[in-house]
């Protein structure tokens, strides 16, 4: 591969073109392994950023894509419709909490967040309440890289502070401190309550990642906290947007993380694992009330419609991915990954450089006291046959659910070896 060309001409995520870090050339991927050009096979502990939950080169997903290609890869969604989209939206309505019955298919996670925000704004505009246009988000939150989404990311850790002057100014509550599994005291929610009480006349919605704050800190918080947020939204007539782009499809141990708290948001975003890690596709679901109020407003329609909306190929493979997930023992797999990670990563708790070790569902996190030297840690893990991408102080893994006990052992052993000897 022409790595010189890559280095000089191609942006990678959050990369420099003056001083680009090395990238590893990949030839193919199979099962839970990514195979480099030089023949080395690496266990993918990242599921290609939460998405490849069945691993790679999955026969069922390949068959769905091949079958769809023979019919049509794409047609516009304006004025046309097709079976893959109808089947997918039916499934999404069925498997998400019951009140979420209206589906918007978007082209990426960030776009689905834009769509969710626009839904919330249009909902209030329709009612003549255009002043309700601000959002309340949580610190340590992450909702994507486009402008609307960026404005809801943690203003400090959210990676987007250099655009701060160009972003809509929203309100931010402290990150939930009360951990997953713990009861939520009044003081844990006090500041959020205060912000809502103070600003609800300007607020359209609260936006959060339920239970697991992902890219903004890999933090797991109390289900009761989430329930309290839902109650506060109800008390003050605010919409709740749950961003399940990372947590959706079983990653946290429940099919959707909202289920830990037994709540239903007014708007839900899905992405990442939706297509089983094969293509880009996302969705924003909303309740009848939100959809109907939007459409009764001045515009009479919901004002969004991307070129590749409802892409049949992405819909077909999403259908196959969801079927494959739900027809298998995903709960047991995710539960046993959680157990394994809790046990296998526990020795790191005694390492001086390690601040915290935690696991929830098929997510394992080692938080260091200091930012890790990413390239050095990555190289050491690769020598042990493992692919991870540490970020700041966080070295974390969310492997495909189909990972074997042996491969999971190799993955966690590599983490313990490398991080235990930093
Ligand atoms: C990844 C992510 C997004 C953005 O999705 P993209 O497909 O990268 O645009 C938004 N919200 C959450 C919670 C995410 O994890």
Tab-separated table of C-alpha atoms and ligand atoms in Angstrom:
chain	number	residue	atom	x	y	z
A	1	UNK	CA	0.000	0.000	0.000
A	2	UNK	CA	1.153	3.523	-0.764
A	3	UNK	CA	1.534	4.687	2.821
A	4	UNK	CA	3.459	7.758	1.686
A	5	UNK	CA	0.397	8.917	-0.216
A	6	UNK	CA	-1.766	8.169	2.815
A	7	UNK	CA	0.543	10.172	5.057
A	8	UNK	CA	0.664	13.164	2.735
A	9	UNK	CA	-2.865	13.390	1.382
A	10	UNK	CA	-5.454	11.629	3.527
A	11	UNK	CA	-7.036	12.880	6.720
A	12	UNK	CA	-7.708	10.228	9.331
A	13	UNK	CA	-9.989	10.897	12.332
A	14	UNK	CA	-8.588	13.757	14.411
A	15	UNK	CA	-5.261	13.583	12.572
A	16	UNK	CA	-2.459	15.905	11.563
A	17	UNK	CA	-1.155	16.115	8.013
A	18	UNK	CA	2.058	17.773	9.179
A	19	UNK	CA	3.036	15.199	11.739
A	20	UNK	CA	0.799	12.198	11.093
A	21	UNK	CA	1.108	9.268	13.478
A	22	UNK	CA	1.649	5.909	11.763
A	23	UNK	CA	-1.416	4.064	10.494
A	24	UNK	CA	-1.471	0.300	10.120
A	25	UNK	CA	-2.406	-1.061	6.693
A	26	UNK	CA	-5.300	-3.547	6.892
A	27	UNK	CA	-5.773	-6.259	4.292
A	28	UNK	CA	-8.971	-7.916	5.507
A	29	UNK	CA	-10.981	-8.740	8.636
A	30	UNK	CA	-12.573	-11.983	9.715
A	31	UNK	CA	-14.361	-12.998	12.910
A	32	UNK	CA	-12.969	-10.815	15.690
A	33	UNK	CA	-9.652	-10.288	13.884
A	34	UNK	CA	-8.295	-7.475	11.770
A	35	UNK	CA	-5.488	-8.747	9.501
A	36	UNK	CA	-2.679	-6.343	8.698
A	37	UNK	CA	-0.923	-6.315	5.340
A	38	UNK	CA	2.071	-8.079	6.888
A	39	UNK	CA	-0.158	-11.002	7.875
A	40	UNK	CA	-0.495	-10.256	11.605
A	41	UNK	CA	-3.993	-10.846	12.972
A	42	UNK	CA	-5.191	-8.503	15.718
A	43	UNK	CA	-8.147	-9.141	18.026
A	44	UNK	CA	-10.344	-6.085	17.573
A	45	UNK	CA	-11.090	-4.854	21.065
A	46	UNK	CA	-12.826	-1.760	19.652
A	47	UNK	CA	-15.477	-3.373	17.410
A	48	UNK	CA	-14.446	-0.613	14.982
A	49	UNK	CA	-15.746	2.007	17.407
A	50	UNK	CA	-18.716	0.152	18.932
A	51	UNK	CA	-20.120	-0.980	15.599
A	52	UNK	CA	-18.957	-4.480	14.559
A	53	UNK	CA	-20.887	-6.369	17.219
A	54	UNK	CA	-20.910	-9.650	15.217
A	55	UNK	CA	-17.262	-9.331	14.162
A	56	UNK	CA	-16.209	-9.194	10.517
A	57	UNK	CA	-17.002	-10.905	7.229
A	58	UNK	CA	-20.229	-12.246	8.713
A	59	UNK	CA	-21.970	-14.583	6.215
A	60	UNK	CA	-25.497	-13.438	7.138
A	61	UNK	CA	-24.621	-9.763	6.700
A	62	UNK	CA	-22.717	-10.381	3.468
A	63	UNK	CA	-25.660	-12.327	2.060
A	64	UNK	CA	-28.069	-9.505	2.921
A	65	UNK	CA	-25.880	-6.948	1.180
A	66	UNK	CA	-25.286	-9.135	-1.893
A	67	UNK	CA	-28.997	-9.854	-2.208
A	68	UNK	CA	-29.849	-6.168	-1.976
A	69	UNK	CA	-27.156	-5.089	-4.474
A	70	UNK	CA	-28.785	-7.327	-7.090
A	71	UNK	CA	-32.058	-5.421	-6.621
A	72	UNK	CA	-30.886	-1.843	-5.996
A	73	UNK	CA	-28.168	-0.276	-3.910
A	74	UNK	CA	-29.976	3.004	-3.652
A	75	UNK	CA	-32.955	5.020	-4.746
A	76	UNK	CA	-33.989	8.425	-3.425
A	77	UNK	CA	-36.388	8.340	-0.460
A	78	UNK	CA	-38.329	11.457	-1.478
A	79	UNK	CA	-41.564	10.190	-2.974
A	80	UNK	CA	-40.307	6.589	-3.101
A	81	UNK	CA	-40.144	3.825	-0.531
A	82	UNK	CA	-38.935	0.229	-0.353
A	83	UNK	CA	-39.171	-2.976	1.615
A	84	UNK	CA	-35.759	-2.807	3.367
A	85	UNK	CA	-36.638	0.567	4.918
A	86	UNK	CA	-40.151	-0.507	5.910
A	87	UNK	CA	-38.872	-3.735	7.459
A	88	UNK	CA	-36.142	-1.892	9.351
A	89	UNK	CA	-38.415	0.822	10.713
A	90	UNK	CA	-40.932	-1.832	11.798
A	91	UNK	CA	-38.184	-3.616	13.700
A	92	UNK	CA	-36.935	-0.409	15.319
A	93	UNK	CA	-40.456	0.501	16.433
A	94	UNK	CA	-40.895	-3.015	17.817
A	95	UNK	CA	-37.655	-3.343	19.790
A	96	UNK	CA	-37.403	0.178	21.237
A	97	UNK	CA	-39.689	1.382	24.077
A	98	UNK	CA	-43.329	1.325	22.934
A	99	UNK	CA	-44.056	5.084	22.678
A	100	UNK	CA	-41.279	5.526	20.086
A	101	UNK	CA	-43.273	4.862	16.917
A	102	UNK	CA	-41.984	7.344	14.333
A	103	UNK	CA	-38.653	6.832	12.604
A	104	UNK	CA	-36.291	9.125	10.708
A	105	UNK	CA	-33.433	7.351	8.919
A	106	UNK	CA	-30.241	9.431	8.891
A	107	UNK	CA	-26.842	8.890	7.345
A	108	UNK	CA	-24.584	8.981	10.411
A	109	UNK	CA	-24.721	9.252	14.160
A	110	UNK	CA	-23.942	12.957	14.199
A	111	UNK	CA	-26.634	13.631	11.614
A	112	UNK	CA	-29.188	11.719	13.693
A	113	UNK	CA	-28.291	13.994	16.617
A	114	UNK	CA	-28.828	17.034	14.374
A	115	UNK	CA	-32.177	15.540	13.414
A	116	UNK	CA	-33.092	14.922	17.067
A	117	UNK	CA	-32.232	18.511	17.969
A	118	UNK	CA	-34.220	19.871	15.019
A	119	UNK	CA	-37.172	17.700	16.068
A	120	UNK	CA	-37.064	19.216	19.560
A	121	UNK	CA	-36.824	22.767	18.180
A	122	UNK	CA	-39.610	22.286	15.656
A	123	UNK	CA	-41.797	20.685	18.323
A	124	UNK	CA	-41.709	23.901	20.369
A	125	UNK	CA	-41.884	26.230	17.364
A	126	UNK	CA	-45.076	24.495	16.281
A	127	UNK	CA	-46.622	25.399	19.598
A	128	UNK	CA	-45.627	29.032	19.278
A	129	UNK	CA	-42.865	28.512	21.829
A	130	UNK	CA	-39.873	29.342	19.635
A	131	UNK	CA	-38.073	30.780	22.652
A	132	UNK	CA	-37.651	27.219	23.925
A	133	UNK	CA	-34.573	26.601	21.780
A	134	UNK	CA	-31.805	25.757	24.253
A	135	UNK	CA	-30.653	22.332	25.304
A	136	UNK	CA	-29.463	21.063	28.646
A	137	UNK	CA	-26.607	18.580	28.248
A	138	UNK	CA	-24.309	16.795	30.674
A	139	UNK	CA	-20.631	17.467	31.141
A	140	UNK	CA	-18.473	14.618	29.876
A	141	UNK	CA	-21.115	14.006	27.219
A	142	UNK	CA	-20.326	13.300	23.584
A	143	UNK	CA	-22.878	13.576	20.786
A	144	UNK	CA	-20.897	13.929	17.569
A	145	UNK	CA	-18.777	16.214	15.423
A	146	UNK	CA	-21.241	18.310	13.396
A	147	UNK	CA	-22.047	21.821	14.613
A	148	UNK	CA	-25.360	21.163	16.329
A	149	UNK	CA	-24.026	18.020	17.964
A	150	UNK	CA	-20.709	19.656	18.895
A	151	UNK	CA	-22.576	22.349	20.799
A	152	UNK	CA	-23.954	19.662	23.139
A	153	UNK	CA	-20.578	17.970	23.791
A	154	UNK	CA	-18.711	18.714	26.999
A	155	UNK	CA	-17.281	22.191	26.378
A	156	UNK	CA	-13.922	21.178	27.907
A	157	UNK	CA	-13.345	17.462	27.303
A	158	UNK	CA	-15.551	17.463	24.193
A	159	UNK	CA	-12.654	18.162	21.827
A	160	UNK	CA	-14.567	21.034	20.230
A	161	UNK	CA	-13.693	23.990	22.456
A	162	UNK	CA	-11.743	25.705	19.652
A	163	UNK	CA	-15.075	26.234	17.863
A	164	UNK	CA	-16.733	27.533	21.010
A	165	UNK	CA	-17.322	31.014	19.547
A	166	UNK	CA	-19.268	29.584	16.625
A	167	UNK	CA	-21.406	27.162	18.625
A	168	UNK	CA	-24.873	27.678	20.054
A	169	UNK	CA	-24.496	28.238	23.773
A	170	UNK	CA	-26.426	25.589	25.672
A	171	UNK	CA	-26.655	24.744	29.375
A	172	UNK	CA	-24.527	22.059	31.007
A	173	UNK	CA	-25.191	20.118	34.170
A	174	UNK	CA	-22.319	18.434	36.001
A	175	UNK	CA	-21.536	14.894	34.883
A	176	UNK	CA	-23.446	12.419	37.047
A	177	UNK	CA	-21.191	11.371	39.904
A	178	UNK	CA	-23.425	8.623	41.226
A	179	UNK	CA	-22.167	5.332	39.878
A	180	UNK	CA	-24.046	2.587	38.111
A	181	UNK	CA	-25.787	0.360	40.646
A	182	UNK	CA	-25.928	3.084	43.300
A	183	UNK	CA	-28.950	4.927	44.618
A	184	UNK	CA	-29.282	8.546	43.584
A	185	UNK	CA	-29.597	11.016	46.452
A	186	UNK	CA	-31.263	14.412	46.124
A	187	UNK	CA	-27.856	16.115	46.143
A	188	UNK	CA	-26.708	14.033	43.154
A	189	UNK	CA	-29.348	15.638	40.990
A	190	UNK	CA	-29.572	19.034	42.735
A	191	UNK	CA	-27.585	21.075	40.227
A	192	UNK	CA	-29.407	19.625	37.246
A	193	UNK	CA	-32.714	20.308	38.964
A	194	UNK	CA	-31.656	23.889	39.628
A	195	UNK	CA	-30.666	24.448	36.007
A	196	UNK	CA	-34.004	23.108	34.826
A	197	UNK	CA	-35.983	25.164	37.339
A	198	UNK	CA	-34.056	28.287	36.409
A	199	UNK	CA	-34.058	27.934	32.623
A	200	UNK	CA	-36.980	25.705	31.638
A	201	UNK	CA	-38.744	28.522	29.805
A	202	UNK	CA	-35.811	28.619	27.351
A	203	UNK	CA	-35.204	24.875	27.289
A	204	UNK	CA	-36.410	22.626	24.500
A	205	UNK	CA	-34.921	19.387	25.756
A	206	UNK	CA	-32.415	17.575	27.888
A	207	UNK	CA	-29.955	15.559	25.798
A	208	UNK	CA	-27.853	12.794	27.318
A	209	UNK	CA	-26.251	9.412	26.744
A	210	UNK	CA	-28.232	7.055	28.991
A	211	UNK	CA	-26.184	5.110	31.609
A	212	UNK	CA	-22.896	5.133	29.656
A	213	UNK	CA	-21.127	8.352	28.787
A	214	UNK	CA	-18.910	7.165	25.940
A	215	UNK	CA	-16.255	9.190	24.120
A	216	UNK	CA	-16.451	11.961	26.755
A	217	UNK	CA	-15.120	9.794	29.575
A	218	UNK	CA	-16.345	6.175	29.471
A	219	UNK	CA	-18.368	6.709	32.643
A	220	UNK	CA	-21.216	4.481	33.888
A	221	UNK	CA	-23.858	6.204	35.999
A	222	UNK	CA	-26.877	5.356	38.108
A	223	UNK	CA	-30.120	4.201	36.508
A	224	UNK	CA	-31.942	6.094	39.244
A	225	UNK	CA	-30.238	9.298	38.137
A	226	UNK	CA	-31.617	8.720	34.645
A	227	UNK	CA	-35.086	8.077	36.099
A	228	UNK	CA	-34.885	11.343	38.015
A	229	UNK	CA	-33.933	13.243	34.868
A	230	UNK	CA	-36.980	11.773	33.140
A	231	UNK	CA	-39.172	12.889	36.067
A	232	UNK	CA	-37.727	16.399	36.006
A	233	UNK	CA	-38.333	16.647	32.252
A	234	UNK	CA	-41.943	15.603	32.809
A	235	UNK	CA	-42.433	18.039	35.687
A	236	UNK	CA	-41.198	20.947	33.593
A	237	UNK	CA	-42.552	19.871	30.233
A	238	UNK	CA	-39.145	19.301	28.602
A	239	UNK	CA	-38.388	16.704	25.975
A	240	UNK	CA	-35.759	14.084	26.745
A	241	UNK	CA	-33.374	13.086	23.950
A	242	UNK	CA	-31.545	9.808	24.661
A	243	UNK	CA	-28.466	9.339	22.498
A	244	UNK	CA	-28.006	5.554	22.281
A	245	UNK	CA	-25.676	5.680	19.291
A	246	UNK	CA	-22.981	3.915	21.342
A	247	UNK	CA	-25.121	1.973	23.829
A	248	UNK	CA	-27.830	0.656	21.493
A	249	UNK	CA	-28.106	-3.001	20.511
A	250	UNK	CA	-27.009	-4.626	23.736
A	251	UNK	CA	-23.667	-3.029	24.517
A	252	UNK	CA	-24.558	-2.043	28.108
A	253	UNK	CA	-26.191	-5.398	28.908
A	254	UNK	CA	-29.716	-4.301	27.964
A	255	UNK	CA	-30.856	-4.012	24.361
A	256	UNK	CA	-31.087	-0.250	24.985
A	257	UNK	CA	-29.482	1.446	27.972
A	258	UNK	CA	-32.738	3.269	28.814
A	259	UNK	CA	-34.097	-0.129	29.865
A	260	UNK	CA	-31.776	-0.113	32.912
A	261	UNK	CA	-33.942	2.739	34.217
A	262	UNK	CA	-37.225	1.610	32.684
A	263	UNK	CA	-37.681	4.999	31.036
A	264	UNK	CA	-38.655	6.074	27.564
A	265	UNK	CA	-37.192	9.207	25.978
A	266	UNK	CA	-39.222	11.447	23.682
A	267	UNK	CA	-36.532	11.169	21.025
A	268	UNK	CA	-33.976	8.365	20.653
A	269	UNK	CA	-30.903	8.290	18.415
A	270	UNK	CA	-29.323	5.078	17.157
A	271	UNK	CA	-26.265	4.490	14.996
A	272	UNK	CA	-22.919	2.718	15.195
A	273	UNK	CA	-24.001	-0.949	15.639
A	274	UNK	CA	-27.212	-0.423	13.648
A	275	UNK	CA	-25.709	-1.895	10.459
A	276	UNK	CA	-23.581	-4.432	12.337
A	277	UNK	CA	-20.528	-2.322	11.578
A	278	UNK	CA	-20.765	-2.609	7.800
A	279	UNK	CA	-22.031	0.740	6.541
A	280	UNK	CA	-22.989	4.174	7.748
A	281	UNK	CA	-26.585	4.561	8.856
A	282	UNK	CA	-28.392	5.987	11.870
A	283	UNK	CA	-31.907	6.688	13.046
A	284	UNK	CA	-33.831	9.118	15.198
A	285	UNK	CA	-37.088	7.800	16.644
A	286	UNK	CA	-39.723	9.916	18.337
A	287	UNK	CA	-43.123	9.620	19.973
A	288	UNK	CA	-46.459	10.281	18.268
A	289	UNK	CA	-46.823	13.502	20.246
A	290	UNK	CA	-43.499	14.909	19.017
A	291	UNK	CA	-44.131	13.849	15.411
A	292	UNK	CA	-47.685	15.158	15.309
A	293	UNK	CA	-46.908	18.496	16.930
A	294	UNK	CA	-44.024	19.046	14.499
A	295	UNK	CA	-46.302	18.429	11.543
A	296	UNK	CA	-49.090	20.674	12.845
A	297	UNK	CA	-46.708	23.629	12.907
A	298	UNK	CA	-46.046	26.393	10.443
A	299	UNK	CA	-43.773	24.282	8.240
A	300	UNK	CA	-46.247	21.403	8.214
A	301	UNK	CA	-43.375	18.992	7.665
A	302	UNK	CA	-40.207	17.923	9.370
A	303	UNK	CA	-37.436	19.952	7.747
A	304	UNK	CA	-34.746	17.432	6.927
A	305	UNK	CA	-34.066	15.020	4.052
A	306	UNK	CA	-30.599	13.773	3.197
A	307	UNK	CA	-29.704	12.522	-0.297
A	308	UNK	CA	-28.937	9.015	0.905
A	309	UNK	CA	-31.824	8.806	3.369
A	310	UNK	CA	-33.087	5.259	3.891
A	311	UNK	CA	-30.318	3.765	1.754
A	312	UNK	CA	-31.659	0.296	0.839
A	313	UNK	CA	-28.296	-1.426	1.144
A	314	UNK	CA	-27.737	-0.070	4.653
A	315	UNK	CA	-31.343	-0.910	5.593
A	316	UNK	CA	-30.978	-4.479	4.312
A	317	UNK	CA	-27.826	-5.126	6.266
A	318	UNK	CA	-29.316	-3.470	9.384
A	319	UNK	CA	-32.258	-5.864	9.163
A	320	UNK	CA	-29.903	-8.823	8.915
A	321	UNK	CA	-27.782	-7.550	11.793
A	322	UNK	CA	-30.746	-7.048	14.125
A	323	UNK	CA	-32.164	-10.482	13.206
A	324	UNK	CA	-28.793	-12.110	13.825
A	325	UNK	CA	-28.437	-10.345	17.169
A	326	UNK	CA	-31.921	-11.157	18.435
A	327	UNK	CA	-31.835	-14.792	17.276
A	328	UNK	CA	-28.644	-15.468	19.270
A	329	UNK	CA	-27.847	-15.554	22.989
A	330	UNK	CA	-26.573	-11.979	23.083
A	331	UNK	CA	-27.549	-11.389	26.720
A	332	UNK	CA	-25.504	-14.352	27.932
A	333	UNK	CA	-22.579	-13.340	25.742
A	334	UNK	CA	-22.581	-9.750	26.954
A	335	UNK	CA	-23.039	-10.857	30.583
A	336	UNK	CA	-20.139	-13.282	30.355
A	337	UNK	CA	-17.905	-10.645	28.712
A	338	UNK	CA	-18.750	-8.326	31.620
A	339	UNK	CA	-17.902	-10.999	34.176
A	340	UNK	CA	-14.681	-11.874	32.417
A	341	UNK	CA	-13.559	-8.246	32.207
A	342	UNK	CA	-14.393	-7.548	35.836
A	343	UNK	CA	-12.317	-10.528	36.918
A	344	UNK	CA	-9.453	-10.252	34.421
A	345	UNK	CA	-8.876	-6.495	34.655
A	346	UNK	CA	-9.196	-6.393	38.472
A	347	UNK	CA	-5.432	-6.884	39.100
A	348	UNK	CA	-4.831	-3.474	37.514
A	349	UNK	CA	-6.602	-1.864	40.480
A	350	UNK	CA	-3.383	-2.397	42.450
A	351	UNK	CA	-1.238	-0.655	39.839
A	352	UNK	CA	-0.036	2.780	40.911
A	353	UNK	CA	-0.585	4.328	37.462
A	354	UNK	CA	-4.194	3.121	37.341
A	355	UNK	CA	-6.963	5.342	38.742
A	356	UNK	CA	-9.971	3.081	38.150
A	357	UNK	CA	-11.028	-0.165	36.522
A	358	UNK	CA	-14.659	-0.749	35.561
A	359	UNK	CA	-16.807	-2.910	33.329
A	360	UNK	CA	-20.448	-2.775	32.299
A	361	UNK	CA	-21.989	-5.028	29.686
A	362	UNK	CA	-19.437	-5.608	26.950
A	363	UNK	CA	-17.461	-2.485	27.885
A	364	UNK	CA	-14.223	-2.621	29.888
A	365	UNK	CA	-12.422	0.532	30.984
A	366	UNK	CA	-9.051	1.177	32.574
A	367	UNK	CA	-8.673	4.797	33.593
A	368	UNK	CA	-5.101	5.909	34.208
A	369	UNK	CA	-3.944	8.830	36.356
A	370	UNK	CA	-2.068	10.373	33.421
A	371	UNK	CA	-2.770	10.431	29.685
A	372	UNK	CA	-1.154	7.405	28.061
A	373	UNK	CA	1.313	7.611	25.203
A	374	UNK	CA	-1.101	6.289	22.644
A	375	UNK	CA	1.356	5.080	20.009
A	376	UNK	CA	3.565	3.346	22.541
A	377	UNK	CA	0.667	1.553	24.232
A	378	UNK	CA	-0.875	0.681	20.887
A	379	UNK	CA	2.392	-0.800	19.617
A	380	UNK	CA	2.837	-2.885	22.787
A	381	UNK	CA	-0.719	-4.202	22.454
A	382	UNK	CA	-0.202	-5.008	18.774
A	383	UNK	CA	2.850	-7.087	19.729
A	384	UNK	CA	0.413	-9.074	21.855
A	385	UNK	CA	-2.041	-9.449	18.981
A	386	UNK	CA	-4.572	-6.879	20.185
A	387	UNK	CA	-6.064	-3.756	18.604
A	388	UNK	CA	-7.138	-0.967	20.959
A	389	UNK	CA	-7.164	2.776	20.562
A	390	UNK	CA	-6.529	4.472	23.887
A	391	UNK	CA	-7.767	8.009	24.303
A	392	UNK	CA	-6.327	10.415	26.864
A	393	UNK	CA	-6.293	8.651	30.236
A	394	UNK	CA	-8.611	5.935	29.011
A	395	UNK	CA	-7.678	2.509	27.734
A	396	UNK	CA	-10.932	0.765	26.991
A	397	UNK	CA	-12.379	-2.132	25.101
A	398	UNK	CA	-15.766	-3.048	23.690
A	399	UNK	CA	-15.160	-6.283	21.762
A	400	UNK	CA	-17.569	-7.973	19.354
A	401	UNK	CA	-20.107	-10.031	21.354
A	402	UNK	CA	-19.038	-13.178	19.491
A	403	UNK	CA	-15.516	-13.089	20.939
A	404	UNK	CA	-14.404	-16.470	22.321
A	405	UNK	CA	-13.279	-16.963	25.904
A	406	UNK	CA	-9.709	-17.561	24.643
A	407	UNK	CA	-9.581	-14.418	22.551
A	408	UNK	CA	-11.104	-12.398	25.368
A	409	UNK	CA	-8.422	-13.858	27.645
A	410	UNK	CA	-5.710	-12.774	25.204
A	411	UNK	CA	-7.241	-9.292	25.017
A	412	UNK	CA	-7.489	-8.723	28.769
A	413	UNK	CA	-4.108	-10.344	29.453
A	414	UNK	CA	-2.516	-7.959	26.952
A	415	UNK	CA	-4.150	-4.992	28.694
A	416	UNK	CA	-2.998	-6.154	32.115
A	417	UNK	CA	0.559	-6.826	30.856
A	418	UNK	CA	0.965	-3.551	29.042
A	419	UNK	CA	-0.816	-1.240	31.534
A	420	UNK	CA	0.578	-3.010	34.575
A	421	UNK	CA	4.111	-2.227	33.404
A	422	UNK	CA	3.829	1.371	32.292
B	1	LIG	C1	-20.208	8.050	17.932
B	1	LIG	C2	-21.267	8.828	18.588
B	1	LIG	C3	-21.941	9.857	17.923
B	1	LIG	C4	-21.571	10.303	16.519
B	1	LIG	O1	-21.781	9.315	15.570
B	1	LIG	P1	-21.018	9.395	14.152
B	1	LIG	O2	-21.554	8.236	13.380
B	1	LIG	O3	-19.554	9.279	14.464
B	1	LIG	O4	-21.353	10.696	13.536
B	1	LIG	C5	-22.947	10.518	18.597
B	1	LIG	N1	-23.297	10.175	19.854
B	1	LIG	C6	-22.679	9.188	20.521
B	1	LIG	C7	-23.127	8.836	21.899
B	1	LIG	C8	-21.636	8.482	19.920
B	1	LIG	O5	-21.007	7.511	20.601
